[in-house]
Short mmCIF file of C-alpha atoms in Angstrom, two decimals:
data_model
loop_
_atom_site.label_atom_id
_atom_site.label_comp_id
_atom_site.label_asym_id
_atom_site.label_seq_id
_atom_site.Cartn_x
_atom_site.Cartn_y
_atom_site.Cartn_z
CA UNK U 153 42.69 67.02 146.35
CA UNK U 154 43.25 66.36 142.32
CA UNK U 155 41.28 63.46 141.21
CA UNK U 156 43.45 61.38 137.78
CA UNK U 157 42.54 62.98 134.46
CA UNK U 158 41.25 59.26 132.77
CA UNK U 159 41.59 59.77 129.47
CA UNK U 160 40.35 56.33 128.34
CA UNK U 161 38.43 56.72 124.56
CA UNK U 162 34.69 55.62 124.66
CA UNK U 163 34.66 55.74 128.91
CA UNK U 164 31.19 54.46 130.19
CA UNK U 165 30.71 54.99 133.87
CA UNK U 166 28.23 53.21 135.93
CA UNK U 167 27.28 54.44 139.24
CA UNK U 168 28.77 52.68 142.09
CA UNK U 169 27.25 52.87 145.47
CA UNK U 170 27.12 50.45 148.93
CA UNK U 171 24.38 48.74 149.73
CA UNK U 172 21.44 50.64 151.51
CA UNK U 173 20.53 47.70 153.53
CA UNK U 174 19.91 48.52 157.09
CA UNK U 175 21.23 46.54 159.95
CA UNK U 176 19.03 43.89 161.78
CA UNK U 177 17.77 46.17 164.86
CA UNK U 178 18.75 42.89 167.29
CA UNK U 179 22.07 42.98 166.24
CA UNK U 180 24.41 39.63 165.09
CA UNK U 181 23.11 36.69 165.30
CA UNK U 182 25.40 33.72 166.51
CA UNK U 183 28.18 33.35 164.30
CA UNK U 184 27.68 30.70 161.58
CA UNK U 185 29.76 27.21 161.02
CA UNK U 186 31.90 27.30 158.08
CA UNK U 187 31.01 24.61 155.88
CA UNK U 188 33.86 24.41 152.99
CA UNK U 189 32.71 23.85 149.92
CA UNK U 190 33.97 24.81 145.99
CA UNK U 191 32.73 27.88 146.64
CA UNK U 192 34.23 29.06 149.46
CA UNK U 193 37.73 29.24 148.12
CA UNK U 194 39.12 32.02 145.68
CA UNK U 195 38.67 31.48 141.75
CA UNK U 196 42.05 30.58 140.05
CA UNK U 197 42.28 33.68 137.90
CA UNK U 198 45.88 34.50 137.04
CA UNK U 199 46.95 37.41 135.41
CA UNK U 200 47.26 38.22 131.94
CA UNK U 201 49.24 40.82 129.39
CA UNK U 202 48.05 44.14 129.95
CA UNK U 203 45.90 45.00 126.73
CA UNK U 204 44.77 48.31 126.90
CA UNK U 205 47.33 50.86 125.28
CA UNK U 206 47.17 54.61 126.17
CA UNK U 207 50.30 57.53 126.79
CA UNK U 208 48.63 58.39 130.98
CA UNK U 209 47.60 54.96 132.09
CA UNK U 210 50.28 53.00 134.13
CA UNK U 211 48.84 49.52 134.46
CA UNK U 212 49.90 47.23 137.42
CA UNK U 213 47.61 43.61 137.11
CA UNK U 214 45.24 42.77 134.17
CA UNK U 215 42.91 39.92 134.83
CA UNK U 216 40.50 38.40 131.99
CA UNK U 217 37.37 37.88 134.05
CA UNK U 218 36.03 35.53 131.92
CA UNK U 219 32.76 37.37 130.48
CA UNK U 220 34.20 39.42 127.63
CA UNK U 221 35.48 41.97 130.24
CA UNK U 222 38.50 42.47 131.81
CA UNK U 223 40.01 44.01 135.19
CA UNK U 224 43.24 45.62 135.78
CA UNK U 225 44.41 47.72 138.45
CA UNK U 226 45.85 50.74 137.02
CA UNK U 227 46.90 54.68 137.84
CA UNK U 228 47.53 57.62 135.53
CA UNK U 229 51.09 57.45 134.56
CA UNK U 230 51.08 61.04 136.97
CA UNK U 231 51.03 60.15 140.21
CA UNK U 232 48.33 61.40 142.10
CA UNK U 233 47.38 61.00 145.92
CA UNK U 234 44.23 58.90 144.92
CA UNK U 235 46.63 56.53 143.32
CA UNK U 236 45.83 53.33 142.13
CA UNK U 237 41.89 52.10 141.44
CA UNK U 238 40.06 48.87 140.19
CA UNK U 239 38.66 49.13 136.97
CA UNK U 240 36.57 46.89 134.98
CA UNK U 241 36.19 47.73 130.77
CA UNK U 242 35.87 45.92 127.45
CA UNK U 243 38.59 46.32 125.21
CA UNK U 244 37.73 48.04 122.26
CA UNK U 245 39.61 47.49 118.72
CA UNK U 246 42.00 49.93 118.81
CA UNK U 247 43.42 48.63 122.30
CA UNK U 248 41.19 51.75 124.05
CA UNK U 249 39.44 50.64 127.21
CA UNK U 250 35.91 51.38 127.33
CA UNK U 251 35.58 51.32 131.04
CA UNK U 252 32.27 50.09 133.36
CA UNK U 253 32.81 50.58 136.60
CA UNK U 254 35.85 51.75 138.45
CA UNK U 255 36.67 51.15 142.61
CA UNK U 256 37.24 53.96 145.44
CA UNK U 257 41.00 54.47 145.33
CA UNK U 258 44.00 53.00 147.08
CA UNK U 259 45.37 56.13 148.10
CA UNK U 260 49.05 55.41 149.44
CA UNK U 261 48.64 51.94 149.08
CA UNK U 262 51.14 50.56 146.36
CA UNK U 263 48.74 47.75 145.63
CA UNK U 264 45.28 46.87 145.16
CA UNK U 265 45.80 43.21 144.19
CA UNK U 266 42.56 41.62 144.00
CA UNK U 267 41.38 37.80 144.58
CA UNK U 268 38.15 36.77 143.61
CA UNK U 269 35.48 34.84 144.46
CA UNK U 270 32.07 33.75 143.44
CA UNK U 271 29.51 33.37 146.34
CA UNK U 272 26.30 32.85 144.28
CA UNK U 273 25.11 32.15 140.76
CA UNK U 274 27.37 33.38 137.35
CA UNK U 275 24.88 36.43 136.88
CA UNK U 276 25.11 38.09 140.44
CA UNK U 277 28.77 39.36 140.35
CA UNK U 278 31.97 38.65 142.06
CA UNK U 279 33.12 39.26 145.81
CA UNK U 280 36.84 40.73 146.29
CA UNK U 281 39.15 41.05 148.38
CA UNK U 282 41.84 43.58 147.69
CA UNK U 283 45.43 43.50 149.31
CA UNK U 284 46.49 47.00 150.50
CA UNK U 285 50.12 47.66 151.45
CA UNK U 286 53.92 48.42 149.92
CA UNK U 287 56.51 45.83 150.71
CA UNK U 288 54.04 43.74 153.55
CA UNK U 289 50.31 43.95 153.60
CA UNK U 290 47.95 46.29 155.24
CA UNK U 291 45.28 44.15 155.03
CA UNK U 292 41.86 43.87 152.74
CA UNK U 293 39.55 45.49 151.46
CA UNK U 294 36.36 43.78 150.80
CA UNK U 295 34.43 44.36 147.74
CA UNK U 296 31.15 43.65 145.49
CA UNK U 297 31.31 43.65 141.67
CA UNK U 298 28.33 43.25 140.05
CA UNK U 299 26.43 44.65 137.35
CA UNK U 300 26.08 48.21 139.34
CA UNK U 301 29.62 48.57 139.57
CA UNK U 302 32.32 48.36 142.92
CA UNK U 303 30.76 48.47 146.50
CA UNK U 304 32.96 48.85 149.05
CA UNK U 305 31.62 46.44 151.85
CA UNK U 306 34.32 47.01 154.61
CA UNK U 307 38.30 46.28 155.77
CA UNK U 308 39.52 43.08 157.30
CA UNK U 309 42.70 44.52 159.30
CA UNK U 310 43.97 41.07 159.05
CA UNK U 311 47.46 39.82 157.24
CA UNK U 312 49.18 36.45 156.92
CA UNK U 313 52.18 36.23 159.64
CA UNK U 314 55.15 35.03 158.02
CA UNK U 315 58.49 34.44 159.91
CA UNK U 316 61.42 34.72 157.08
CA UNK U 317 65.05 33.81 157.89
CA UNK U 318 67.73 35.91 155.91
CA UNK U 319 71.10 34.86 157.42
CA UNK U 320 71.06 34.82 161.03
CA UNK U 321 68.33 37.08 161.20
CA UNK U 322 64.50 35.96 161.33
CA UNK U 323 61.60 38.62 161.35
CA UNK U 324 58.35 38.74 161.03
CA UNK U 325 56.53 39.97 157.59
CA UNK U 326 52.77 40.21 157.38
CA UNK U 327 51.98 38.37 153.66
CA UNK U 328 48.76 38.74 151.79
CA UNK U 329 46.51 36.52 153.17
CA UNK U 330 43.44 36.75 150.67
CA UNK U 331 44.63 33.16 149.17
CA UNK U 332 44.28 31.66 152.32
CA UNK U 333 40.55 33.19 153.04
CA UNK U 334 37.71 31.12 152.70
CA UNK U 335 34.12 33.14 152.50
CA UNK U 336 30.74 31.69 153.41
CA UNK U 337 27.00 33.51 152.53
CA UNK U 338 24.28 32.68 153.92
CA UNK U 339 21.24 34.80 152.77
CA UNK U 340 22.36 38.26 153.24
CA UNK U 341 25.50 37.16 155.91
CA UNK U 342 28.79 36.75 154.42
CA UNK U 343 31.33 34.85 156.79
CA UNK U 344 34.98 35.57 156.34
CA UNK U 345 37.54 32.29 158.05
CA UNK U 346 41.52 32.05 157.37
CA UNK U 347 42.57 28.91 156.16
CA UNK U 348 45.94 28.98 158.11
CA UNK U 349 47.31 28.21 161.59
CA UNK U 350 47.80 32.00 162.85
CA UNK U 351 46.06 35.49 162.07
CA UNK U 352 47.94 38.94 162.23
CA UNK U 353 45.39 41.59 163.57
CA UNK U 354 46.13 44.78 163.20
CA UNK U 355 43.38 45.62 165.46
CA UNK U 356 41.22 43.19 167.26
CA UNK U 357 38.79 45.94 168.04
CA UNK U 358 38.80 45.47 171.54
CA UNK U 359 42.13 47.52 172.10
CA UNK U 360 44.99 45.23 171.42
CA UNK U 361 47.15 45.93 167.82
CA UNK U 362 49.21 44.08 166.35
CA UNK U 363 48.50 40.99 167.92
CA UNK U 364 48.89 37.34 165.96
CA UNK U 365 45.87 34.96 167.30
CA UNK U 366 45.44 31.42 166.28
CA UNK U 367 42.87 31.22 162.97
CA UNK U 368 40.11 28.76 164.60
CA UNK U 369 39.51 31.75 167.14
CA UNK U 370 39.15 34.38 164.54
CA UNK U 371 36.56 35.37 162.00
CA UNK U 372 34.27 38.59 159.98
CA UNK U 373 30.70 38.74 159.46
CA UNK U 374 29.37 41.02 156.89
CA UNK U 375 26.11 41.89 157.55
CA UNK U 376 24.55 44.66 155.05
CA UNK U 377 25.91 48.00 156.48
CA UNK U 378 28.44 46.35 158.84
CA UNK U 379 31.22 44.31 159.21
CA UNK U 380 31.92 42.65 162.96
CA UNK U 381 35.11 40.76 163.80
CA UNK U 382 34.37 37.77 166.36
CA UNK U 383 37.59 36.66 168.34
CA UNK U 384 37.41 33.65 170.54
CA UNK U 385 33.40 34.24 170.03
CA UNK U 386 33.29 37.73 171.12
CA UNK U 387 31.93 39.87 168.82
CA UNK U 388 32.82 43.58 167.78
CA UNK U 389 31.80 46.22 165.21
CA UNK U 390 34.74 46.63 163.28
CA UNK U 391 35.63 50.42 163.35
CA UNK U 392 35.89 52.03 159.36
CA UNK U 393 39.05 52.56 158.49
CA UNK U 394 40.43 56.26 160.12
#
């Protein structure tokens, strides 16, 4: 496998790594009550112009994060199989980027549009979630960005069902659903709800696919080290992607 040649000038890398947290030896505790609150709903970060100028960097989404850094999601101008990553960099004076962390790549996924959110206080980093997919979604990746770098924390197999009429013809498309997801923590437990009337599961991790379920009955629970899925209150491991 080639990994992208990033060329950037002035490149600082910080280590990124998931948490080493182990998991509670009694397993999940009862699933927690969403209580919705400013926090729980994604920050209203739009995109910007792309800033950083260099010849092997094709740049998809810039974002001005708000703290003198900036994130885009960007590929060499080469495709490669690793495709398209998250990176987070200050922009230097001559339009370089001098990069601080970068994600885990996308791989064959055309997009890793991200949507943010801030679960604690300014200086403890940013939660995202990171829509996968071509023309529909795949689903999202969940993420940690903090002063460490990207953590991968898991994938919610979980899209926004969307019936579209085009002439006399209606189908169903599976839409990002990250604006519609509302996140709760609660010491080390991060709860994951839909704000929406139906859920597209890809998997419901008890052997049905593709299956649309009514939001109420659905929800994840991040725990450190694993992610569960609870449908209708039963409660499964959610299997890492294949």
């Amino acid at each position: 496998m080639r990994r992208p040649a990033w060329t950037f000038a002035a490149i600082t890398l910080i280590a990124c790594g998931p948490s080493t947290a182990e998991q509670d030896e009694g397993g999940p505790a009862e699933m927690p009550i969403e209580v919705r609150t400013e926090k729980n709903v994604p920050l209203p970060l739009v995109p910007v112009d792309d800033n950083v100028r260099h010849d092997t960097l094709f740049v998809q989404v810039t974002f001005d994060l708000g703290d003198g850094t900036f994130l885009m999601v960007a590929r060499n101008v080469e495709e490669t199989f690793e495709g398209l990553r998250l990176f987070r960099y200050h922009l230097l004076p001559d339009s370089a980027a001098d990069v601080i962390a970068f994600s885990t790549p996308g791989y064959d996924s055309w997009t890793m549009l991200p949507t943010f959110f801030r679960m604690d206080s300014l200086d403890k980093g940013w939660t995202l979630l990171a829509n996968f997919g071509e023309k529909q979604s795949w689903g999202q990746k969940v993420m940690r960005l903090d002063a460490t770098g990207f953590h991968d924390l898991g994938f919610l197999d979980a899209a926004l069902p969307e019936r579209v009429t085009e002439g006399d013809t209606t189908e169903l498309r599976r839409g990002n659903i990250a604006p519609l997801t509302r996140l709760r923590s609660a010491g080390d437990t991060l709860t994951i709800t839909f704000a929406t009337d139906s859920v597209y599961l890809y998997d419901d991790q008890a052997g049905h696919t593709d299956v649309i379920l009514p939001a109420q009955d659905v929800q994840y629970r991040l725990v450190p080290g694993t992610l569960f899925l609870s449908v209708k209150g039963e409660l499964h491991a959610v299997k890492p992607p294949a």
